[in-house]
Coordinates of N, CA and C in Angstrom, one line a residue:
M17 N 1.0 -1.2 0.0 CA 0.2 -0.1 0.1 C 1.2 1.2 0.1
D18 N 0.5 1.8 -1.0 CA 1.6 3.3 -1.3 C 0.4 4.3 -1.2
I19 N 1.2 5.3 -0.6 CA 0.3 6.4 -0.5 C 1.0 7.7 -0.9
A20 N 0.7 8.1 -1.8 CA 1.6 9.3 -2.4 C 1.6 10.6 -1.5
A21 N 2.5 11.6 -1.3 CA 2.5 12.5 -0.5 C 1.4 13.2 -0.8
G22 N 0.8 13.1 -1.8 CA -0.4 14.4 -2.2 C -1.5 14.1 -2.2
E23 N -2.0 13.0 -1.6 CA -3.3 12.1 -1.7 C -3.8 12.8 -0.7
T24 N -5.2 12.7 -0.8 CA -6.3 13.6 0.2 C -6.6 13.0 1.3
P25 N -7.1 13.5 2.6 CA -7.3 12.5 3.5 C -8.5 11.1 3.2
L26 N -9.8 11.6 2.2 CA -10.4 10.4 1.8 C -9.8 9.4 0.9
A27 N -8.7 9.5 0.1 CA -8.3 8.4 -0.7 C -7.6 7.7 0.3
I28 N -7.1 8.8 1.3 CA -6.2 7.5 2.3 C -7.2 6.6 2.9
S29 N -8.1 7.3 3.2 CA -9.0 6.5 4.0 C -9.9 5.3 2.9
A30 N -10.1 5.6 1.8 CA -10.7 4.8 1.4 C -9.5 3.8 0.7
T31 N -7.7 3.8 0.7 CA -6.6 2.9 0.6 C -6.9 2.1 2.0
L32 N -6.8 2.8 3.3 CA -6.9 2.1 4.1 C -8.1 1.0 4.7
G33 N -9.3 1.6 4.0 CA -10.4 0.9 4.4 C -10.7 -0.2 3.3
S34 N -10.3 -0.5 2.4 CA -9.7 -1.7 1.3 C -8.6 -2.4 2.0
T35 N -8.1 -1.6 2.2 CA -6.8 -2.8 2.7 C -7.1 -3.7 4.2
L36 N -8.0 -2.7 5.0 CA -8.9 -3.3 6.4 C -9.8 -4.5 5.8
A37 N -10.7 -4.0 4.6 CA -11.3 -5.3 4.1 C -10.8 -6.2 3.9
I38 N -9.6 -6.1 2.9 CA -8.8 -7.6 2.4 C -8.1 -8.6 3.7
A39 N -7.7 -7.8 4.8 CA -7.3 -8.1 5.5 C -8.2 -9.0 6.6
V40 N -9.4 -8.2 6.7 CA -10.9 -8.6 7.3 C -11.3 -10.3 6.5
S41 N -11.3 -10.1 5.2 CA -11.8 -11.1 4.8 C -10.8 -12.3 4.7
A42 N -9.4 -12.0 4.3 CA -8.5 -13.0 4.7 C -8.4 -13.6 6.1
L43 N -8.6 -12.8 6.9 CA -8.6 -13.4 8.4 C -10.2 -14.4 8.4
A44 N -10.7 -13.8 8.0 CA -12.5 -14.8 7.8 C -11.9 -16.1 7.3
H45 N -11.3 -16.0 5.9 CA -11.3 -17.2 4.9 C -10.3 -18.1 5.9
R46 N -9.2 -17.7 6.6 CA -8.5 -18.6 7.6 C -9.0 -19.0 8.9
S47 N -10.1 -18.4 9.5 CA -10.9 -18.7 10.2 C -11.8 -19.8 10.2
S48 N -12.3 -19.5 8.6 CA -13.4 -20.5 8.1 C -12.6 -21.6 8.0
R49 N -11.3 -21.6 7.1 CA -10.8 -22.8 6.7 C -10.3 -23.6 8.5
R50 N -9.7 -23.2 9.3 CA -9.3 -23.4 10.5 C -10.7 -24.0 11.7
R51 N -11.8 -23.4 11.1 CA -13.0 -24.1 11.5 C -13.3 -25.4 11.2
R52 N -13.3 -25.4 9.2 CA -13.5 -26.6 8.9 C -12.2 -27.6 9.2
A53 N -11.0 -27.3 9.6 CA -10.1 -27.9 9.9 C -10.6 -28.4 11.3
E54 N -10.6 -28.0 12.1 CA -11.2 -28.3 13.6 C -12.7 -28.8 13.8
E55 N -13.5 -28.8 12.6 CA -14.1 -30.0 13.0 C -14.1 -31.3 12.3
E56 N -13.3 -31.4 11.0 CA -12.7 -32.7 10.4 C -11.7 -33.4 11.7
E57 N -11.1 -32.6 12.1 CA -10.2 -33.2 13.4 C -11.2 -33.6 14.3
D58 N -12.4 -32.9 14.7 CA -13.2 -33.5 16.2 C -13.9 -34.3 15.2
G59 N -13.9 -34.9 13.7 CA -14.6 -35.9 13.5 C -13.7 -37.0 13.8
G60 N -12.8 -36.6 13.4 CA -11.8 -37.8 13.9 C -11.4 -37.9 15.1
L61 N -11.2 -36.9 15.9 CA -10.9 -36.9 17.0 C -12.6 -37.8 17.9
A62 N -13.8 -37.4 17.3 CA -14.8 -38.2 17.4 C -14.5 -39.9 18.2
E63 N -14.4 -40.1 16.4 CA -14.3 -41.5 15.9 C -12.8 -42.2 17.1
R64 N -11.9 -41.7 17.4 CA -11.0 -41.9 18.2 C -11.9 -41.9 19.7
V65 N -12.4 -41.2 19.7 CA -12.5 -41.6 21.3 C -14.5 -42.7 21.0
A66 N -14.9 -42.4 20.4 CA -15.8 -43.8 20.0 C -15.1 -44.9 20.2
V67 N -13.3 -45.5 19.4 CA -12.8 -46.3 19.8 C -12.5 -46.9 20.6
L68 N -11.6 -45.9 21.7 CA -11.5 -45.9 22.8 C -12.5 -46.1 23.8
A69 N -13.7 -45.6 23.8 CA -14.9 -45.9 24.2 C -15.4 -47.1 24.7
S70 N -15.1 -47.9 23.2 CA -15.4 -49.1 22.9 C -14.6 -50.1 23.2
R71 N -13.2 -50.3 23.3 CA -12.2 -50.7 24.0 C -12.4 -50.5 25.7
L72 N -12.6 -49.2 26.1 CA -12.7 -49.3 27.6 C -13.9 -50.3 27.9
E73 N -15.1 -50.2 27.2 CA -16.2 -50.9 27.4 C -15.7 -52.9 27.4
R74 N -15.3 -53.2 26.7 CA -14.7 -54.5 26.1 C -14.0 -54.5 27.4
A75 N -12.6 -54.0 27.7 CA -11.9 -54.4 28.8 C -12.6 -54.3 30.4
E76 N -13.8 -53.9 30.5 CA -14.8 -53.8 32.0 C -15.4 -55.2 31.4
R77 N -15.9 -55.0 30.3 CA -16.8 -56.8 30.6 C -15.7 -57.5 30.6
D78 N -14.6 -58.1 30.1 CA -13.8 -59.0 30.0 C -13.3 -58.9 31.5
I79 N -13.2 -57.5 32.2 CA -12.4 -57.9 33.6 C -13.5 -58.2 34.5
A80 N -14.9 -58.0 34.1 CA -16.4 -58.6 34.7 C -16.7 -60.1 34.6
N81 N -16.2 -60.7 33.4 CA -16.5 -61.9 33.0 C -15.5 -62.8 33.8
D82 N -14.0 -61.8 33.9 CA -12.8 -62.6 34.4 C -13.2 -62.9 36.5
K83 N -13.6 -61.6 36.6 CA -14.2 -62.0 38.2 C -15.2 -63.0 38.4
Q84 N -16.1 -63.1 37.6 CA -17.4 -64.2 37.3 C -16.7 -65.5 37.3
G85 N -15.9 -65.4 36.2 CA -15.3 -67.0 35.8 C -14.2 -67.4 37.4
R86 N -13.6 -66.0 38.1 CA -13.0 -66.7 39.3 C -14.0 -67.2 40.4
Q87 N -15.0 -66.0 40.6 CA -16.5 -66.6 41.5 C -16.4 -67.9 41.2
A88 N -16.5 -68.2 40.1 CA -17.3 -69.4 39.5 C -16.2 -70.3 39.7
F89 N -15.2 -70.3 39.6 CA -14.6 -71.4 39.8 C -14.0 -71.6 41.4
A90 N -13.8 -70.4 41.9 CA -14.0 -70.6 43.6 C -15.2 -71.4 44.3
A91 N -16.5 -71.0 43.5 CA -17.5 -72.0 44.0 C -17.4 -73.6 43.7
A92 N -17.1 -73.5 42.6 CA -16.8 -74.6 41.8 C -15.6 -75.6 43.1
Q93 N -14.9 -74.9 43.2 CA -13.8 -75.1 43.9 C -14.0 -76.1 44.7
G94 N -14.9 -74.9 45.9 CA -15.6 -75.0 47.2 C -16.0 -76.7 47.4
E95 N -17.1 -76.6 46.3 CA -18.0 -77.6 46.0 C -17.3 -79.1 46.1
M96 N -16.1 -78.6 44.8 CA -15.2 -79.9 44.6 C -14.6 -80.9 46.2
K97 N -14.4 -79.3 47.1 CA -13.7 -79.7 48.1 C -14.6 -80.6 49.2
A98 N -16.0 -79.9 49.2 CA -17.1 -80.5 50.0 C -17.1 -82.3 49.5
V99 N -17.1 -82.1 48.3 CA -17.3 -83.9 47.2 C -16.1 -84.7 47.9
V100 N -15.1 -84.1 48.0 CA -13.8 -84.7 48.6 C -13.6 -85.3 49.7
V101 N -14.5 -84.0 50.6 CA -14.5 -84.6 52.1 C -15.6 -86.1 52.0
Q102 N -16.5 -85.8 51.5 CA -17.6 -86.8 51.6 C -17.4 -87.9 51.3
L103 N -16.5 -87.6 49.8 CA -15.8 -89.1 49.4 C -14.9 -89.6 50.6
A104 N -14.2 -89.0 50.9 CA -13.1 -89.4 52.2 C -14.1 -89.9 53.3
A105 N -15.2 -89.5 53.5 CA -16.0 -90.2 54.4 C -16.6 -91.6 54.3
L106 N -16.8 -91.6 52.5 CA -17.5 -92.8 52.4 C -16.2 -94.0 52.2
A107 N -15.8 -93.5 52.0 CA -14.0 -94.3 52.2 C -13.7 -95.1 53.1
T108 N -13.6 -93.9 54.1 CA -13.7 -94.7 55.7 C -15.1 -95.6 56.0
Q109 N -16.2 -95.3 55.7 CA -17.1 -96.2 55.8 C -17.1 -97.2 55.2
I110 N -16.9 -97.3 53.8 CA -16.6 -98.6 53.0 C -15.5 -99.6 53.5
E111 N -14.2 -98.8 54.2 CA -13.3 -99.5 54.6 C -14.3 -100.3 55.8
A112 N -14.3 -99.9 56.5 CA -15.2 -100.5 57.7 C -16.0 -101.2 57.6
L113 N -17.2 -101.0 57.0 CA -18.0 -102.2 56.2 C -17.1 -103.7 55.4
G114 N -15.9 -103.4 54.8 CA -14.5 -104.4 54.3 C -14.5 -105.2 55.3
T115 N -14.1 -104.2 56.5 CA -13.6 -105.1 57.8 C -14.8 -105.7 58.4
K116 N -15.7 -105.2 58.3 CA -16.9 -106.2 59.5 C -17.1 -107.2 58.6
L117 N -17.0 -106.9 57.0 CA -18.0 -108.3 56.4 C -16.7 -109.4 56.3
D118 N -15.6 -108.9 56.2 CA -14.1 -110.0 56.5 C -14.2 -110.7 57.4
R119 N -14.8 -110.0 58.7 CA -15.2 -110.8 59.9 C -16.4 -111.6 60.1
Q120 N -17.3 -110.7 59.5 CA -18.8 -111.7 59.3 C -18.6 -113.3 58.4
S121 N -17.6 -112.6 57.0 CA -16.9 -114.0 56.1 C -16.4 -115.2 57.1
Q122 N -15.1 -114.6 57.7 CA -14.6 -116.0 58.7 C -15.7 -116.2 59.4
N123 N -16.7 -115.7 60.6 CA -17.7 -116.4 61.4 C -18.5 -117.2 60.1
L124 N -18.8 -116.7 59.1 CA -19.6 -117.7 58.5 C -18.7 -119.1 57.9
T125 N -17.9 -118.9 57.8 CA -16.9 -120.4 57.6 C -16.8 -120.7 58.5
R126 N -16.4 -120.4 59.8 CA -16.1 -121.3 60.9 C -17.6 -122.0 61.2
A127 N -18.5 -121.3 61.1 CA -20.0 -121.8 61.3 C -19.9 -123.0 60.4
H128 N -19.8 -122.9 58.6 CA -19.8 -123.9 58.1 C -19.0 -125.1 58.7
E129 N -18.0 -124.7 58.9 CA -16.9 -125.5 59.5 C -17.6 -126.6 60.6
R130 N -18.3 -126.0 61.5 CA -18.9 -126.3 62.7 C -20.0 -127.3 62.0
I131 N -20.7 -126.7 60.8 CA -21.8 -127.5 60.5 C -21.5 -128.9 59.9
D132 N -20.3 -128.7 59.2 CA -19.8 -129.9 58.4 C -19.2 -130.5 59.3
D133 N -19.0 -130.1 60.7 CA -17.9 -131.2 61.5 C -19.4 -131.9 62.0
L134 N -20.3 -131.6 62.8 CA -21.2 -132.3 63.3 C -22.6 -132.7 62.3
H135 N -22.1 -132.6 61.0 CA -22.9 -133.3 60.0 C -21.9 -135.0 59.9
R136 N -20.5 -134.5 59.9 CA -19.6 -136.0 59.7 C -20.3 -136.8 61.2
L137 N -19.9 -136.3 61.9 CA -20.3 -136.7 63.2 C -21.5 -137.5 63.5
A138 N -22.8 -136.5 62.9 CA -23.8 -137.2 63.3 C -23.7 -138.1 62.1
A139 N -23.4 -138.2 61.1 CA -23.5 -139.4 59.9 C -22.6 -140.6 60.3
N140 N -21.8 -139.9 61.2 CA -20.6 -141.4 61.7 C -21.2 -142.1 63.0
Q141 N -21.9 -141.5 63.8 CA -23.1 -142.1 65.0 C -24.4 -142.9 63.9
F142 N -24.8 -142.2 63.1 CA -25.8 -143.2 62.4 C -25.2 -144.3 62.0
A143 N -24.1 -144.2 61.1 CA -22.8 -145.4 60.6 C -23.1 -146.6 61.8
Q144 N -23.0 -145.7 62.5 CA -22.7 -146.8 63.9 C -24.0 -147.6 64.7
G145 N -25.1 -146.7 64.4 CA -26.3 -147.0 65.1 C -26.3 -146.2 66.4
V146 N -25.7 -145.3 66.8 CA -25.6 -144.8 68.3 C -27.0 -143.9 68.2
V147 N -27.5 -143.6 67.2 CA -28.8 -142.3 66.9 C -29.7 -143.0 66.8

């Protein structure tokens, strides 16, 4: 912008006004471009925020599932321990019954042997005519 020494104040004002208008227009254009860039960036930012939110939700679900899995495992483990205790008690009872059955079997064997002895004795006495 060159203002010659003999120009009138009106001409100087007009030159300054047009220069100011060009500057305002350029600033408006830059502002508009910046706003568009920010909106595009915001769109990209919104997508990134959505992706991160989705990942966060997935991580929270995984943590909840992991906690539920651990709780289910702990419950199952507790139940298994209870079953092991019951099985140990049953094994002890079965061993006791086995011992009792062995004694009963020995008693029964002795009773059969005694019956066989008595049968032989009765047969011998019958054969000798004692009975």
